[in-house]
Amino acid sequence: SQTIHQWPATLVQPVGSPLSLECTVEGTSNPNLYWYRQAAGRGLQLLFYSVGIGQISSEVPQNLSASRPQDRQFILSSKKLLLSDSGFYLCAWSGLAEGAGELFFGEGSRLTVL
Amino acid sequence: GENVEQHPSTLSVQEGDSAVIKCTYSDSASNYFPWYKQELGKRPQLIIDIRSNVGEKKDQRIAVTLNKTAKHFSLHITETQPEDSAVYFCAAFDLYSGAGSYQLTFGKGTKLSVIP
């Protein structure tokens, strides 16, 4: 069966520090991969998605970046964090085949920038 | 692109009563409408979905209805229980827009509180 893991689960970082969140998927190949951010009490904002290794699409301008160095690995990074980067970050995957609609989310990473 | 509006943003019901959450979408090409439930501090999980070739789908106490003409769909929870308390998100998508990628457009969420 397919599983998705992301880490770390909780992170407290000072303003201006770097960030690296990692997500891996097991049990499937060539998944679509996504990073979402959820600010406190708010909805799901799509940050990045990827349809293959090295292929990244950004949905919103920001100081975050994403990379997909391997088929089932998706990384969210920042060189210098801002206070507004605080939030709950969710990695997700979906199947490649047309008609495969369900998104499977990771456990989430809660980032607090102080 | 697709725009999904969801309301209400918060909803409180007494245990045992029904809860209804409504969403509208803008893109007539959308043909897949999932609902996700997110408990506090946890990941969203799919609870039910509907495709545009049907008007209603039920799964025990949960049902979803779709009106393609009016471009709206609703989640119905009957006999609510405290464990139904969570944030619910609707979404809309064209499943057949092209191989290789899709961007699920989510509503902003409804915080449901079931009062014992």
mmCIF file of C-alpha atoms in Angstrom:
data_model
loop_
_atom_site.group_PDB
_atom_site.id
_atom_site.type_symbol
_atom_site.label_atom_id
_atom_site.label_comp_id
_atom_site.label_asym_id
_atom_site.label_seq_id
_atom_site.Cartn_x
_atom_site.Cartn_y
_atom_site.Cartn_z
ATOM 1 C CA SER A 1 0.000 0.000 0.000
ATOM 2 C CA GLN A 2 1.019 3.591 -0.504
ATOM 3 C CA THR A 3 2.268 5.751 2.341
ATOM 4 C CA ILE A 4 3.455 9.323 2.607
ATOM 5 C CA HIS A 5 5.751 10.711 5.256
ATOM 6 C CA GLN A 6 6.929 14.214 5.939
ATOM 7 C CA TRP A 7 9.274 15.628 8.532
ATOM 8 C CA PRO A 8 9.972 17.266 10.791
ATOM 9 C CA ALA A 9 6.548 17.295 12.441
ATOM 10 C CA THR A 10 7.262 20.457 14.397
ATOM 11 C CA LEU A 11 9.781 23.189 13.809
ATOM 12 C CA VAL A 12 10.525 26.483 15.563
ATOM 13 C CA GLN A 13 12.866 28.728 13.627
ATOM 14 C CA PRO A 14 14.088 32.321 13.999
ATOM 15 C CA VAL A 15 13.404 34.906 11.317
ATOM 16 C CA GLY A 16 16.073 34.815 8.637
ATOM 17 C CA SER A 17 17.032 31.189 9.186
ATOM 18 C CA PRO A 18 16.824 28.536 6.450
ATOM 19 C CA LEU A 19 14.148 25.884 6.126
ATOM 20 C CA SER A 20 14.011 22.388 4.762
ATOM 21 C CA LEU A 21 10.922 20.181 4.927
ATOM 22 C CA GLU A 22 11.076 16.762 3.358
ATOM 23 C CA CYS A 23 8.371 14.490 2.026
ATOM 24 C CA THR A 24 8.639 10.955 0.681
ATOM 25 C CA VAL A 25 6.077 8.636 -0.841
ATOM 26 C CA GLU A 26 6.274 4.852 -0.841
ATOM 27 C CA GLY A 27 4.371 2.202 -2.730
ATOM 28 C CA THR A 28 3.740 4.125 -5.929
ATOM 29 C CA SER A 29 5.758 5.458 -8.810
ATOM 30 C CA ASN A 30 5.690 8.759 -10.668
ATOM 31 C CA PRO A 31 3.133 10.395 -8.365
ATOM 32 C CA ASN A 32 2.023 13.988 -8.640
ATOM 33 C CA LEU A 33 3.375 15.757 -5.561
ATOM 34 C CA TYR A 34 2.128 18.886 -3.816
ATOM 35 C CA TRP A 35 3.013 21.309 -1.045
ATOM 36 C CA TYR A 36 0.138 23.103 0.657
ATOM 37 C CA ARG A 37 0.245 25.679 3.435
ATOM 38 C CA GLN A 38 -2.486 26.211 5.963
ATOM 39 C CA ALA A 39 -2.352 29.364 8.083
ATOM 40 C CA ALA A 40 -4.082 29.197 11.469
ATOM 41 C CA GLY A 41 -7.824 28.769 11.014
ATOM 42 C CA ARG A 42 -7.635 29.150 7.256
ATOM 43 C CA GLY A 43 -7.909 27.100 4.112
ATOM 44 C CA LEU A 44 -5.472 25.096 2.038
ATOM 45 C CA GLN A 45 -3.201 27.169 -0.152
ATOM 46 C CA LEU A 46 -1.371 25.327 -2.920
ATOM 47 C CA LEU A 47 2.287 26.398 -2.974
ATOM 48 C CA PHE A 48 3.956 24.022 -5.422
ATOM 49 C CA TYR A 49 3.183 20.952 -7.449
ATOM 50 C CA SER A 50 5.333 18.564 -9.412
ATOM 51 C CA VAL A 51 4.515 16.040 -12.116
ATOM 52 C CA GLY A 52 7.999 14.562 -12.354
ATOM 53 C CA ILE A 53 11.631 14.748 -11.305
ATOM 54 C CA GLY A 54 12.927 18.284 -11.622
ATOM 55 C CA GLN A 55 9.524 19.619 -12.729
ATOM 56 C CA ILE A 56 8.170 22.210 -10.314
ATOM 57 C CA SER A 57 5.265 24.599 -10.761
ATOM 58 C CA SER A 58 4.732 27.466 -8.347
ATOM 59 C CA GLU A 59 1.308 28.798 -7.555
ATOM 60 C CA VAL A 60 2.167 31.852 -5.495
ATOM 61 C CA PRO A 61 5.188 34.167 -5.421
ATOM 62 C CA GLN A 62 7.069 33.854 -2.154
ATOM 63 C CA ASN A 63 10.443 33.245 -0.603
ATOM 64 C CA LEU A 64 9.903 29.480 -0.618
ATOM 65 C CA SER A 65 11.153 27.025 -3.206
ATOM 66 C CA ALA A 66 10.582 23.350 -3.923
ATOM 67 C CA SER A 67 12.668 20.610 -5.445
ATOM 68 C CA ARG A 68 12.078 17.041 -6.547
ATOM 69 C CA PRO A 69 15.466 15.329 -6.707
ATOM 70 C CA GLN A 70 13.968 11.833 -6.878
ATOM 71 C CA ASP A 71 10.699 10.398 -8.126
ATOM 72 C CA ARG A 72 9.161 10.029 -4.685
ATOM 73 C CA GLN A 73 10.892 12.831 -2.800
ATOM 74 C CA PHE A 74 9.663 16.406 -2.537
ATOM 75 C CA ILE A 75 11.467 19.106 -0.576
ATOM 76 C CA LEU A 76 10.278 22.542 0.515
ATOM 77 C CA SER A 77 12.998 25.072 1.269
ATOM 78 C CA SER A 78 13.667 28.649 2.162
ATOM 79 C CA LYS A 79 16.932 30.537 2.430
ATOM 80 C CA LYS A 80 15.561 33.121 4.862
ATOM 81 C CA LEU A 81 12.320 32.615 6.744
ATOM 82 C CA LEU A 82 9.819 35.407 7.354
ATOM 83 C CA LEU A 83 7.305 35.673 10.191
ATOM 84 C CA SER A 84 4.548 35.185 7.622
ATOM 85 C CA ASP A 85 5.940 31.757 6.742
ATOM 86 C CA SER A 86 4.520 30.333 9.957
ATOM 87 C CA GLY A 87 1.848 27.738 9.354
ATOM 88 C CA PHE A 88 0.973 24.106 8.880
ATOM 89 C CA TYR A 89 2.642 22.643 5.800
ATOM 90 C CA LEU A 90 1.157 19.629 4.136
ATOM 91 C CA CYS A 91 2.707 17.437 1.494
ATOM 92 C CA ALA A 92 0.336 15.412 -0.675
ATOM 93 C CA TRP A 93 0.402 13.003 -3.580
ATOM 94 C CA SER A 94 -2.035 11.812 -6.199
ATOM 95 C CA GLY A 95 -2.007 9.182 -8.895
ATOM 96 C CA LEU A 96 -0.874 9.979 -12.404
ATOM 97 C CA ALA A 97 -3.658 8.259 -14.273
ATOM 98 C CA GLU A 98 -6.544 10.335 -15.488
ATOM 99 C CA GLY A 99 -9.542 9.733 -13.326
ATOM 100 C CA ALA A 100 -7.460 9.257 -10.195
ATOM 101 C CA GLY A 101 -8.834 12.109 -8.137
ATOM 102 C CA GLU A 102 -7.966 11.531 -4.505
ATOM 103 C CA LEU A 103 -5.261 13.535 -2.755
ATOM 104 C CA PHE A 104 -3.374 11.754 0.033
ATOM 105 C CA PHE A 105 -1.869 14.075 2.599
ATOM 106 C CA GLY A 106 1.131 13.632 4.838
ATOM 107 C CA GLU A 107 0.932 14.183 8.579
ATOM 108 C CA GLY A 108 1.910 17.825 8.267
ATOM 109 C CA SER A 109 4.759 19.982 9.564
ATOM 110 C CA ARG A 110 3.953 22.809 11.930
ATOM 111 C CA LEU A 111 6.369 25.703 11.449
ATOM 112 C CA THR A 112 6.612 28.589 13.871
ATOM 113 C CA VAL A 113 8.847 31.475 12.895
ATOM 114 C CA LEU A 114 9.832 33.743 15.787
ATOM 115 C CA GLY B 1 -9.291 28.984 -13.430
ATOM 116 C CA GLU B 2 -11.698 27.361 -11.027
ATOM 117 C CA ASN B 3 -13.109 29.300 -8.065
ATOM 118 C CA VAL B 4 -14.809 27.461 -5.199
ATOM 119 C CA GLU B 5 -16.914 29.282 -2.619
ATOM 120 C CA GLN B 6 -17.857 27.472 0.592
ATOM 121 C CA HIS B 7 -20.287 28.445 3.321
ATOM 122 C CA PRO B 8 -20.863 28.739 6.131
ATOM 123 C CA SER B 9 -17.375 29.272 7.513
ATOM 124 C CA THR B 10 -18.513 28.053 10.936
ATOM 125 C CA LEU B 11 -21.428 25.863 11.915
ATOM 126 C CA SER B 12 -22.619 24.720 15.323
ATOM 127 C CA VAL B 13 -25.251 22.019 15.724
ATOM 128 C CA GLN B 14 -26.649 20.000 18.566
ATOM 129 C CA GLU B 15 -25.705 16.361 18.699
ATOM 130 C CA GLY B 16 -28.213 14.348 16.688
ATOM 131 C CA ASP B 17 -29.169 17.230 14.403
ATOM 132 C CA SER B 18 -28.211 17.474 10.734
ATOM 133 C CA ALA B 19 -25.498 19.670 9.264
ATOM 134 C CA VAL B 20 -25.356 21.009 5.711
ATOM 135 C CA ILE B 21 -22.362 22.655 4.063
ATOM 136 C CA LYS B 22 -22.675 24.227 0.627
ATOM 137 C CA CYS B 23 -20.184 24.960 -2.116
ATOM 138 C CA THR B 24 -20.407 26.648 -5.487
ATOM 139 C CA TYR B 25 -17.927 26.388 -8.323
ATOM 140 C CA SER B 26 -17.294 28.475 -11.398
ATOM 141 C CA ASP B 27 -15.789 26.185 -14.039
ATOM 142 C CA SER B 28 -18.440 24.140 -15.846
ATOM 143 C CA ALA B 29 -15.689 21.708 -16.910
ATOM 144 C CA SER B 30 -15.235 20.509 -13.328
ATOM 145 C CA ASN B 31 -16.503 16.956 -12.954
ATOM 146 C CA TYR B 32 -15.088 15.728 -9.651
ATOM 147 C CA PHE B 33 -16.154 17.067 -6.264
ATOM 148 C CA PRO B 34 -14.482 15.620 -3.161
ATOM 149 C CA TRP B 35 -15.012 16.494 0.477
ATOM 150 C CA TYR B 36 -12.177 16.353 2.990
ATOM 151 C CA LYS B 37 -12.393 16.275 6.765
ATOM 152 C CA GLN B 38 -9.582 17.695 8.874
ATOM 153 C CA GLU B 39 -9.589 17.075 12.601
ATOM 154 C CA LEU B 40 -7.679 19.497 14.788
ATOM 155 C CA GLY B 41 -3.926 19.257 14.165
ATOM 156 C CA LYS B 42 -4.266 16.392 11.710
ATOM 157 C CA ARG B 43 -4.130 15.885 7.972
ATOM 158 C CA PRO B 44 -7.170 16.291 5.719
ATOM 159 C CA GLN B 45 -8.710 13.004 4.656
ATOM 160 C CA LEU B 46 -11.210 12.244 1.933
ATOM 161 C CA ILE B 47 -14.612 11.322 3.335
ATOM 162 C CA ILE B 48 -16.757 11.251 0.222
ATOM 163 C CA ASP B 49 -16.641 12.359 -3.388
ATOM 164 C CA ILE B 50 -19.023 12.646 -6.286
ATOM 165 C CA ARG B 51 -18.549 12.731 -10.024
ATOM 166 C CA SER B 52 -20.658 14.748 -12.388
ATOM 167 C CA ASN B 53 -22.460 11.757 -13.856
ATOM 168 C CA VAL B 54 -24.507 11.319 -10.650
ATOM 169 C CA GLY B 55 -26.635 13.716 -8.625
ATOM 170 C CA GLU B 56 -26.317 12.180 -5.175
ATOM 171 C CA LYS B 57 -24.117 9.792 -3.266
ATOM 172 C CA LYS B 58 -24.549 8.400 0.234
ATOM 173 C CA ASP B 59 -22.249 6.690 2.694
ATOM 174 C CA GLN B 60 -23.949 5.914 5.991
ATOM 175 C CA ARG B 61 -24.621 9.271 7.686
ATOM 176 C CA ILE B 62 -22.905 11.308 4.997
ATOM 177 C CA ALA B 63 -24.336 12.328 1.648
ATOM 178 C CA VAL B 64 -23.315 14.677 -1.110
ATOM 179 C CA THR B 65 -25.621 16.226 -3.701
ATOM 180 C CA LEU B 66 -24.635 17.897 -6.943
ATOM 181 C CA ASN B 67 -26.536 20.343 -9.112
ATOM 182 C CA LYS B 68 -24.535 20.784 -12.311
ATOM 183 C CA THR B 69 -26.887 23.331 -13.795
ATOM 184 C CA ALA B 70 -26.570 25.644 -10.815
ATOM 185 C CA LYS B 71 -22.928 24.647 -10.251
ATOM 186 C CA HIS B 72 -23.300 23.863 -6.591
ATOM 187 C CA PHE B 73 -22.849 20.836 -4.385
ATOM 188 C CA SER B 74 -23.531 20.155 -0.735
ATOM 189 C CA LEU B 75 -22.426 17.891 2.090
ATOM 190 C CA HIS B 76 -25.122 16.541 4.385
ATOM 191 C CA ILE B 77 -24.327 14.916 7.725
ATOM 192 C CA THR B 78 -27.255 13.368 9.571
ATOM 193 C CA GLU B 79 -27.453 12.342 13.227
ATOM 194 C CA THR B 80 -24.321 14.324 14.016
ATOM 195 C CA GLN B 81 -21.972 13.083 16.706
ATOM 196 C CA PRO B 82 -19.203 14.892 18.635
ATOM 197 C CA GLU B 83 -16.576 13.074 16.549
ATOM 198 C CA ASP B 84 -17.963 14.828 13.472
ATOM 199 C CA SER B 85 -16.480 18.069 14.854
ATOM 200 C CA ALA B 86 -13.769 19.109 12.394
ATOM 201 C CA VAL B 87 -13.041 21.426 9.490
ATOM 202 C CA TYR B 88 -14.581 20.286 6.224
ATOM 203 C CA PHE B 89 -13.233 21.318 2.828
ATOM 204 C CA CYS B 90 -14.950 21.006 -0.506
ATOM 205 C CA ALA B 91 -13.069 20.968 -3.781
ATOM 206 C CA ALA B 92 -13.718 20.948 -7.514
ATOM 207 C CA PHE B 93 -11.645 19.623 -10.348
ATOM 208 C CA ASP B 94 -11.655 18.484 -13.965
ATOM 209 C CA LEU B 95 -10.381 14.899 -13.776
ATOM 210 C CA TYR B 96 -9.827 14.697 -17.495
ATOM 211 C CA SER B 97 -8.128 18.008 -18.148
ATOM 212 C CA GLY B 98 -4.941 16.346 -19.284
ATOM 213 C CA ALA B 99 -2.559 13.661 -18.214
ATOM 214 C CA GLY B 100 0.123 14.334 -15.669
ATOM 215 C CA SER B 101 -1.086 17.051 -13.379
ATOM 216 C CA TYR B 102 -3.976 18.574 -11.599
ATOM 217 C CA GLN B 103 -4.609 21.325 -9.156
ATOM 218 C CA LEU B 104 -7.465 20.661 -6.835
ATOM 219 C CA THR B 105 -9.206 23.937 -5.981
ATOM 220 C CA PHE B 106 -10.381 23.923 -2.366
ATOM 221 C CA GLY B 107 -13.024 25.957 -0.629
ATOM 222 C CA LYS B 108 -11.911 27.886 2.449
ATOM 223 C CA GLY B 109 -13.352 25.344 4.858
ATOM 224 C CA THR B 110 -16.216 25.055 7.337
ATOM 225 C CA LYS B 111 -15.524 24.540 11.013
ATOM 226 C CA LEU B 112 -18.252 22.233 12.297
ATOM 227 C CA SER B 113 -18.830 21.986 16.030
ATOM 228 C CA VAL B 114 -21.207 19.343 17.343
ATOM 229 C CA ILE B 115 -22.418 20.214 20.811
ATOM 230 C CA PRO B 116 -23.113 17.216 23.068
#
